[in-house]
Short mmCIF file of C-alpha atoms in Angstrom, two decimals:
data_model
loop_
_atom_site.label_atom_id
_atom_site.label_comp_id
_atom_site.label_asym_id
_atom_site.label_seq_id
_atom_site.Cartn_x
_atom_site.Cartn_y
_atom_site.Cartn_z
CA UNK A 1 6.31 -25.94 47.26
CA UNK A 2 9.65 -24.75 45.78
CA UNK A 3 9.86 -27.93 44.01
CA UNK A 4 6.47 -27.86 43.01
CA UNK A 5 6.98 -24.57 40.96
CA UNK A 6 10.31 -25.19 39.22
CA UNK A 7 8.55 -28.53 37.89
CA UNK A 8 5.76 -26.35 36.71
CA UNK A 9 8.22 -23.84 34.90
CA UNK A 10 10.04 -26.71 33.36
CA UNK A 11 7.31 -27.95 31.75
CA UNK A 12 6.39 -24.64 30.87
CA UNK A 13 9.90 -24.54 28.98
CA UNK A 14 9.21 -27.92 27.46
CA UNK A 15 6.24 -26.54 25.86
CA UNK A 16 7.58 -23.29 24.63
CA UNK A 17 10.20 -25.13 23.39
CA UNK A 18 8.24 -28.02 21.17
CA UNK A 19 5.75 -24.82 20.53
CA UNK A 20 8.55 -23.12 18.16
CA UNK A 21 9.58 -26.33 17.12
CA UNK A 22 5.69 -27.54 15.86
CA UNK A 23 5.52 -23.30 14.58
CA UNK A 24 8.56 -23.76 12.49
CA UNK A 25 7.35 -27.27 11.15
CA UNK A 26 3.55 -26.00 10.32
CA UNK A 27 5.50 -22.66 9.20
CA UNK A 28 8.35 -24.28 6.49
CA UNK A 29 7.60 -27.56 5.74
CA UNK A 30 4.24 -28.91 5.77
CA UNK A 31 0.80 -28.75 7.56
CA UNK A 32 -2.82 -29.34 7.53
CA UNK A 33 -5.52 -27.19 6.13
CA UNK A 34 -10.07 -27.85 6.45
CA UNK A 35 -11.26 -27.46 3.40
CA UNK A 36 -14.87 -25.61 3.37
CA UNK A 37 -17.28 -24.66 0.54
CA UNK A 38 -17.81 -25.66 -3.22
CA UNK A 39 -15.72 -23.54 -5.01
CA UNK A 40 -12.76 -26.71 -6.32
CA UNK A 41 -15.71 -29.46 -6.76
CA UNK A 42 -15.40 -32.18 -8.32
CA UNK A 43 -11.45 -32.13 -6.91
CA UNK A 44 -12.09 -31.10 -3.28
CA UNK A 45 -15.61 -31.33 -1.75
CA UNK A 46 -16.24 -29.31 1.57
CA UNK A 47 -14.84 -30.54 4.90
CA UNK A 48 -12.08 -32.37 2.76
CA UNK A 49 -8.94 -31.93 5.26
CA UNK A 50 -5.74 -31.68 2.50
CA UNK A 51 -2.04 -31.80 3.19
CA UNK A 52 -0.13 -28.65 1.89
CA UNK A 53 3.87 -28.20 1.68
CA UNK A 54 5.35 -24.70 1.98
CA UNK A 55 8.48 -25.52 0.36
CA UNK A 56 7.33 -24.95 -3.42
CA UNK A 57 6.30 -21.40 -2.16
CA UNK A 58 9.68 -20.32 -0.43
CA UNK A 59 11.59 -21.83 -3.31
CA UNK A 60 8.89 -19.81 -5.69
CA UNK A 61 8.71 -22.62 -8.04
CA UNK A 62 4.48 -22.82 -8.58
CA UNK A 63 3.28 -23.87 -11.80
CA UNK A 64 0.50 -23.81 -13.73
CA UNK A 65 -2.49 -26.49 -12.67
CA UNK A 66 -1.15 -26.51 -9.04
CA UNK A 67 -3.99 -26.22 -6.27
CA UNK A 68 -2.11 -23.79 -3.94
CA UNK A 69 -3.91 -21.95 -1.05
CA UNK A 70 -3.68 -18.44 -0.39
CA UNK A 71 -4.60 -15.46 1.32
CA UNK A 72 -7.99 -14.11 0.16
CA UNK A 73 -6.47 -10.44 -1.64
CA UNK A 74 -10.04 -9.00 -0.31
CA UNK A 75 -10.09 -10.21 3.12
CA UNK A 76 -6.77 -11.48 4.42
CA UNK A 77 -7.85 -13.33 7.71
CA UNK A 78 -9.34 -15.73 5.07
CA UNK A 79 -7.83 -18.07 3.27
CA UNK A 80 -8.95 -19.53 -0.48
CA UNK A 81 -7.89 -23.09 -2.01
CA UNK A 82 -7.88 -22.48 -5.31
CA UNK A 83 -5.76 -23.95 -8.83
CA UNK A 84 -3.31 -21.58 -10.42
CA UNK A 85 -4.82 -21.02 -14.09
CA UNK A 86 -2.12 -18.89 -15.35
CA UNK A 87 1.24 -17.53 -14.36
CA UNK A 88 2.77 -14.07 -15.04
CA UNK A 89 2.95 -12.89 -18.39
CA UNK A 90 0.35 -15.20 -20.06
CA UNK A 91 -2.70 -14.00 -21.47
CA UNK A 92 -6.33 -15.29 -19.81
CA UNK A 93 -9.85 -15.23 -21.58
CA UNK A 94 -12.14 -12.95 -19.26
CA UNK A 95 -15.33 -12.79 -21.81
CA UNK A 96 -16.52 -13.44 -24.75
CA UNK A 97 -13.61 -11.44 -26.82
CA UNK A 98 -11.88 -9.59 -24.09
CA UNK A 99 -8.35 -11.21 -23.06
CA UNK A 100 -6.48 -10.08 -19.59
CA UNK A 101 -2.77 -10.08 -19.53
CA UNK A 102 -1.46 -11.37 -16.27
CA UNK A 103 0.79 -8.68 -14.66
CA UNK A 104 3.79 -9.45 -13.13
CA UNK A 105 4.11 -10.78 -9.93
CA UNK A 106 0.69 -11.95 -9.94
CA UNK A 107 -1.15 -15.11 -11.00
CA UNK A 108 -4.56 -15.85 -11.86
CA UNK A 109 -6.21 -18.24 -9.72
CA UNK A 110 -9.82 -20.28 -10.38
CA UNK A 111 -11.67 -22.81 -8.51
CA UNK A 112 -12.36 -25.98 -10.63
CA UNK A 113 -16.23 -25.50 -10.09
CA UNK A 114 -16.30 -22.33 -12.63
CA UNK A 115 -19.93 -21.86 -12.15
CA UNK A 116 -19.49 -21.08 -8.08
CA UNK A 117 -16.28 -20.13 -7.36
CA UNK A 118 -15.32 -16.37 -5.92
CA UNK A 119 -11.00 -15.93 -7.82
CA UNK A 120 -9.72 -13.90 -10.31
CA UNK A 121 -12.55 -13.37 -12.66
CA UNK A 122 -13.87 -11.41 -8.78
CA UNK A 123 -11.03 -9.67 -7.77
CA UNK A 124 -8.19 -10.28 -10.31
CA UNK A 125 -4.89 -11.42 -10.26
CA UNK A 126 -3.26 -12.44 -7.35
CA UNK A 127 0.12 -11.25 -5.89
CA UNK A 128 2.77 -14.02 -5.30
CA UNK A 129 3.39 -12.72 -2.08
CA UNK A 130 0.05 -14.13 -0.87
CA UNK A 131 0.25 -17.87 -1.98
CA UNK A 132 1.26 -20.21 1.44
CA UNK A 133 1.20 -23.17 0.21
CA UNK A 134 0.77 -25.96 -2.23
CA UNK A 135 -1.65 -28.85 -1.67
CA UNK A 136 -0.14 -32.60 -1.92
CA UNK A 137 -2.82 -34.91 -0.83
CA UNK A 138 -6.00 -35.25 0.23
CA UNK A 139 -5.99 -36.93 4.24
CA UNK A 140 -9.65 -36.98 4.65
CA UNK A 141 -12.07 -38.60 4.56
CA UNK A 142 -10.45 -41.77 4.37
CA UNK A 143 -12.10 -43.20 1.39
CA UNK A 144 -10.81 -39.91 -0.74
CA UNK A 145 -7.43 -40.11 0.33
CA UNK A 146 -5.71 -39.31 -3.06
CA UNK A 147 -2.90 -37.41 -4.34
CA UNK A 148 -3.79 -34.16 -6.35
CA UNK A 149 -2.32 -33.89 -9.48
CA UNK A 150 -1.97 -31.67 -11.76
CA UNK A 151 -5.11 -31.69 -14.28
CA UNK B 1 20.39 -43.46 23.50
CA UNK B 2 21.00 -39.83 24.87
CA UNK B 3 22.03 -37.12 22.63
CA UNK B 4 24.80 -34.95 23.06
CA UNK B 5 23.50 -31.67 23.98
CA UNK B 6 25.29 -29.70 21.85
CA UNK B 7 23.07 -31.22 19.22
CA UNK B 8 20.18 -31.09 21.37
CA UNK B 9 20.52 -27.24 21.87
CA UNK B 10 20.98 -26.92 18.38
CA UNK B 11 17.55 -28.43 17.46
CA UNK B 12 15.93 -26.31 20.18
CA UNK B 13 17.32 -22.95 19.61
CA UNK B 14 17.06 -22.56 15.73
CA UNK B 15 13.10 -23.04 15.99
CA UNK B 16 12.65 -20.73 19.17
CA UNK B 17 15.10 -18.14 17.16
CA UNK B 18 13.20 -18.29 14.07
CA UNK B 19 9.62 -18.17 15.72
CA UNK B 20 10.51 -15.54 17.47
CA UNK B 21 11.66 -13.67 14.43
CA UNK B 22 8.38 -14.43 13.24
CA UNK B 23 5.89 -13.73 16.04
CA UNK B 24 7.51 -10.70 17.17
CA UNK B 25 10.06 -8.62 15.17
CA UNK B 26 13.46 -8.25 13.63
CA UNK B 27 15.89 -5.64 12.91
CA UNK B 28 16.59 -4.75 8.86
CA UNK B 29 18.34 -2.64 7.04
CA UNK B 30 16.69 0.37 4.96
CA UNK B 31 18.12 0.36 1.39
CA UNK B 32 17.41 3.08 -1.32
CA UNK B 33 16.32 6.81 -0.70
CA UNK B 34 12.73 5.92 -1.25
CA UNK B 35 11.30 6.99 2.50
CA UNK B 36 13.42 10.15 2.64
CA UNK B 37 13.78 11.85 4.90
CA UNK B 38 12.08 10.03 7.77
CA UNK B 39 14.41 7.18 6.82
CA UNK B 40 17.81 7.02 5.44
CA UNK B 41 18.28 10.71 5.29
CA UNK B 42 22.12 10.64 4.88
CA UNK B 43 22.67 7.88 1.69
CA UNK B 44 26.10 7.02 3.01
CA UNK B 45 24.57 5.48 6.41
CA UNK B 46 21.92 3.32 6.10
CA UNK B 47 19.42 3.24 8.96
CA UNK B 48 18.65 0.04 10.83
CA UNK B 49 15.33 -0.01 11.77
CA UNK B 50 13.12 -2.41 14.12
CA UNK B 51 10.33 -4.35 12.38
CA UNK B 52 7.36 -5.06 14.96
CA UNK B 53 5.49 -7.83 13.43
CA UNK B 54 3.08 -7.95 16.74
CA UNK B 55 1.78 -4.84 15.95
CA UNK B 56 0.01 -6.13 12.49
CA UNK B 57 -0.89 -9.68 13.65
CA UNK B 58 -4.63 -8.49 13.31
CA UNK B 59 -4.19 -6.53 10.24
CA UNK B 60 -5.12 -3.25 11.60
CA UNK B 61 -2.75 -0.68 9.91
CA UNK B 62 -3.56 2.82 10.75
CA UNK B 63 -2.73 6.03 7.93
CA UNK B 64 0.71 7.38 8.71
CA UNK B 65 2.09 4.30 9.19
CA UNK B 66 5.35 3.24 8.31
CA UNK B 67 4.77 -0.59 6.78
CA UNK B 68 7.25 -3.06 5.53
CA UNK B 69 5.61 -5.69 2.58
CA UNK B 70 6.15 -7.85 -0.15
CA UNK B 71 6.61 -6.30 -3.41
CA UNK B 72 3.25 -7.15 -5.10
CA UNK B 73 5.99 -7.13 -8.09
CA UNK B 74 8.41 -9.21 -6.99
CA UNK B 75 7.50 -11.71 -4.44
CA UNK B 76 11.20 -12.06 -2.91
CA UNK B 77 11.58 -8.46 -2.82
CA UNK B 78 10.12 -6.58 0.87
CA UNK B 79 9.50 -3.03 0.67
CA UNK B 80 8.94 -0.24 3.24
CA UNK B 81 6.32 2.02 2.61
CA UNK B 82 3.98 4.94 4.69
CA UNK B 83 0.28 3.79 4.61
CA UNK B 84 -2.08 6.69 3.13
CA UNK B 85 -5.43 5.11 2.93
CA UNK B 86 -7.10 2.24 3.99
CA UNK B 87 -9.89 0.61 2.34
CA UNK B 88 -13.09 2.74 1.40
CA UNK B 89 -10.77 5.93 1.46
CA UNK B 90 -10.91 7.81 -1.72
CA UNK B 91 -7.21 8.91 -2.78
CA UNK B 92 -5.78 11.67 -5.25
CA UNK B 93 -2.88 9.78 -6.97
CA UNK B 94 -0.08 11.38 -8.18
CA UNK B 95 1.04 9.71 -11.17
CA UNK B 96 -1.31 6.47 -11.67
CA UNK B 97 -3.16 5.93 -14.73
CA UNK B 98 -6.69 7.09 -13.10
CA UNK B 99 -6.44 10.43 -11.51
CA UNK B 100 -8.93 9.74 -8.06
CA UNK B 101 -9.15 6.50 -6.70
CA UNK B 102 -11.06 3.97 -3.99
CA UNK B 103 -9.62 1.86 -2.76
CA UNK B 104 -11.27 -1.45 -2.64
CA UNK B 105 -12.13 -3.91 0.46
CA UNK B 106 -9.01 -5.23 2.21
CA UNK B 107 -6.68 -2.94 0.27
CA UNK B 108 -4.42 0.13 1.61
CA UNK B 109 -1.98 2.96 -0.48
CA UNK B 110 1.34 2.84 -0.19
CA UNK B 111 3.63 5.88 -0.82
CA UNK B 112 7.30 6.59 -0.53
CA UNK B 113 8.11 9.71 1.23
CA UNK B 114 10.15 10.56 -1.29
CA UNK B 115 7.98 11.50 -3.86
CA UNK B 116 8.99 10.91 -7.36
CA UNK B 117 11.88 7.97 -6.72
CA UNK B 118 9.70 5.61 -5.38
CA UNK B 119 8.09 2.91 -6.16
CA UNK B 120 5.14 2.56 -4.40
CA UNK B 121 0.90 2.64 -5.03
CA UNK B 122 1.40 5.29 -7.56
CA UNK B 123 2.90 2.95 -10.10
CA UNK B 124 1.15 -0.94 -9.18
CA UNK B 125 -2.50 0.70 -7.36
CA UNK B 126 -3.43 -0.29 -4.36
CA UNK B 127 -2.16 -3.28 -2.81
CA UNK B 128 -3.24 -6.40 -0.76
CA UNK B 129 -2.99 -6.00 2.72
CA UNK B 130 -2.39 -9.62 3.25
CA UNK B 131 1.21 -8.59 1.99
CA UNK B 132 1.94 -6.51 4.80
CA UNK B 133 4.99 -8.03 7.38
CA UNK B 134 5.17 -5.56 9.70
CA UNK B 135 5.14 -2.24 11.27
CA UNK B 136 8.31 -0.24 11.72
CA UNK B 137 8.84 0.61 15.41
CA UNK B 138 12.22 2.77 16.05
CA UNK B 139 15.53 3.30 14.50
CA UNK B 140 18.06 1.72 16.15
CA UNK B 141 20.88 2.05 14.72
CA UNK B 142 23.15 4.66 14.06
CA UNK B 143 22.99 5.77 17.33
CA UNK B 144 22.70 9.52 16.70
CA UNK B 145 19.17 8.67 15.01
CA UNK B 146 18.14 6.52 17.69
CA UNK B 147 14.14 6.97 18.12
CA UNK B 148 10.75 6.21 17.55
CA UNK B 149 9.12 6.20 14.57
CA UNK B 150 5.95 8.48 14.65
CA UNK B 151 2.59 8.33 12.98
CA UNK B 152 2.41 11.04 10.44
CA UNK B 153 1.24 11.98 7.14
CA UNK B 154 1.55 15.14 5.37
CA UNK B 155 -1.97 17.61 5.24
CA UNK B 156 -1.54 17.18 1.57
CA UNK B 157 -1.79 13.62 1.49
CA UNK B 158 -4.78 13.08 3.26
CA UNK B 159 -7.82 11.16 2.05
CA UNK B 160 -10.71 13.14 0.09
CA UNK B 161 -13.01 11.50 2.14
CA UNK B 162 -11.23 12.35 5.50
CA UNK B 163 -11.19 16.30 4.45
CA UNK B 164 -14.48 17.79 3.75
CA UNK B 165 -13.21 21.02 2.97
CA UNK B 166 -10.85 19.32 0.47
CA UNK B 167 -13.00 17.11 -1.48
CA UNK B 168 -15.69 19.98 -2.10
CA UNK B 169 -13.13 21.84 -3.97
CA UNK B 170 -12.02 18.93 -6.00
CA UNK B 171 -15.34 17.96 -6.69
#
């Protein structure tokens, strides 16, 4: 019986430990993420799975035409795949002869598919601090599989 | 092949140390005289102060609270702030370009208790709350300001919406 249970906390410490180990991978370098919806058609359709690194964020070095997901500013348990349109300081069109000046700090995102696409033109420019990650590749499905590139 | 476990513990311990940093708090330092006087109230000793991220795992910050976030100015900047509204509250600014404010769906106020040499809501609006890191706990360090960090926020400061008596006069 004694034996029974220190087996059964061992593995319990062999989980724990490859838990923080899978946490800090997912976390730093690199992980998975479900596409859903049509907001970045033709690029990404729904149910596309992409893979996404995290080290362009922590070393802050996005650029302009990167797809990068973030957290939605409006509803942050969500998150939004969107490209990066323009970065701080650079002027965006937002009607017919109305221009927006990107503040800084912030960066304007839009999905690809203008026409049906909730980004900036909703809620405005995005804060840095919310961007998690960049998107390499597409994984799925396995006639898609593609790198995305900067367009 | 076996490794040597000094290597071994090494590849086991930095992960469970930095998810643990992550998943449930740290201790920073408080720099500047921006949350006077409920932090840093002497300038020469800076007050170490514990930083529960736990408690905003679900993103539900209550007024009062004291908040640490990224700078919506500077990404690699954090900041520690008191929350003052939460969305749908309607807030009297004190120096931002529009003199009463809403504040929109999944956004909060920040202010600096110090009022005048921070910079806080008052000067960038209101801000994400997907930038929030965590919640300040306790002070625990120096030890003669060892103690918990209350909820509070000053009658003044309170939401229109919150005070009925209040927002008739404004109105």
């Amino acid at each position: 019986m004694r034996k029974l249970l220190f087996r059964f906390i061992g593995t319990l410490g062999y989980f724990f430990q490859y838990g923080c180990v899978l946490h800090c991978t997912f976390e730093y370098l690199g992980d998975f993420v479900l596409c859903s919806g049509p907001s970045m058609e033709p690029t990404i359709y729904s149910d596309d799975i992409l893979f996404t690194e995290h080290i362009s964020t922590l070393s802050q070095t996005i650029n302009k035409g990167d797809i990068v997901i973030a957290k939605c500013p409006t509803n942050p348990r969500q998150q939004i795949c969107k490209r990066v349109v323009a970065l701080q300081g650079e002027k965006i069109k937002t009607g017919f002869a109305s221009y927006e000046v990107v503040p800084i700090g912030h960066v304007w995102l839009q999905g690809d598919n203008t026409t049906n696409s909730t980004d900036s033109r909703h809620f405005g420019p995005v804060p840095i601090g919310l961007i998690r990650s960049k998107a390499v590749c597409k994984v799925w499905p396995p006639k898609s599989i593609a790198m995305l590139n900067d367009s | 092949m076996k490794i040597p476990s000094f290597f071994k513990s090494i590849f086991f311990g930095i992960p469970i140390g930095i998810t643990f940093v992550d998943s449930v708090g740290y201790i920073a330092r408080v720099d500047g005289i921006s949350m006077q006087p409920a932090l840093n109230p002497d300038k020469k000793t800076p007050d170490y102060v514990f930083l529960n991220r736990l408690a905003v795992r679900s993103y539900e910050i209550k007024r009062g609270d004291i908040v640490s976030l990224i700078s919506p100015k500077n990404p690699s900047q954090k900041i520690i702030k008191r929350v003052v509204g939460i969305q749908g509250d309607i807030i009297k600014t004190l120096s931002y370009k529009e003199n009463i404010v809403q504040i929109p769906e999944g956004h909060f106020w920040i202010e600096g208790d110090h009022t005048g040499h921070s910079m806080d809501s008052n000067n960038f609006g209101p801000v994400s709350l997907g930038l929030v890191t965590a919640k300040a706990c306790c002070i625990v360090w120096p030890p003669s300001r060892w103690q918990f960090i209350e909820n509070f926020l000053p009658a003044s400061r309170i939401p229109l919406n919150r005070n009925p008596r209040r927002f008739a006069k404004n109105t």
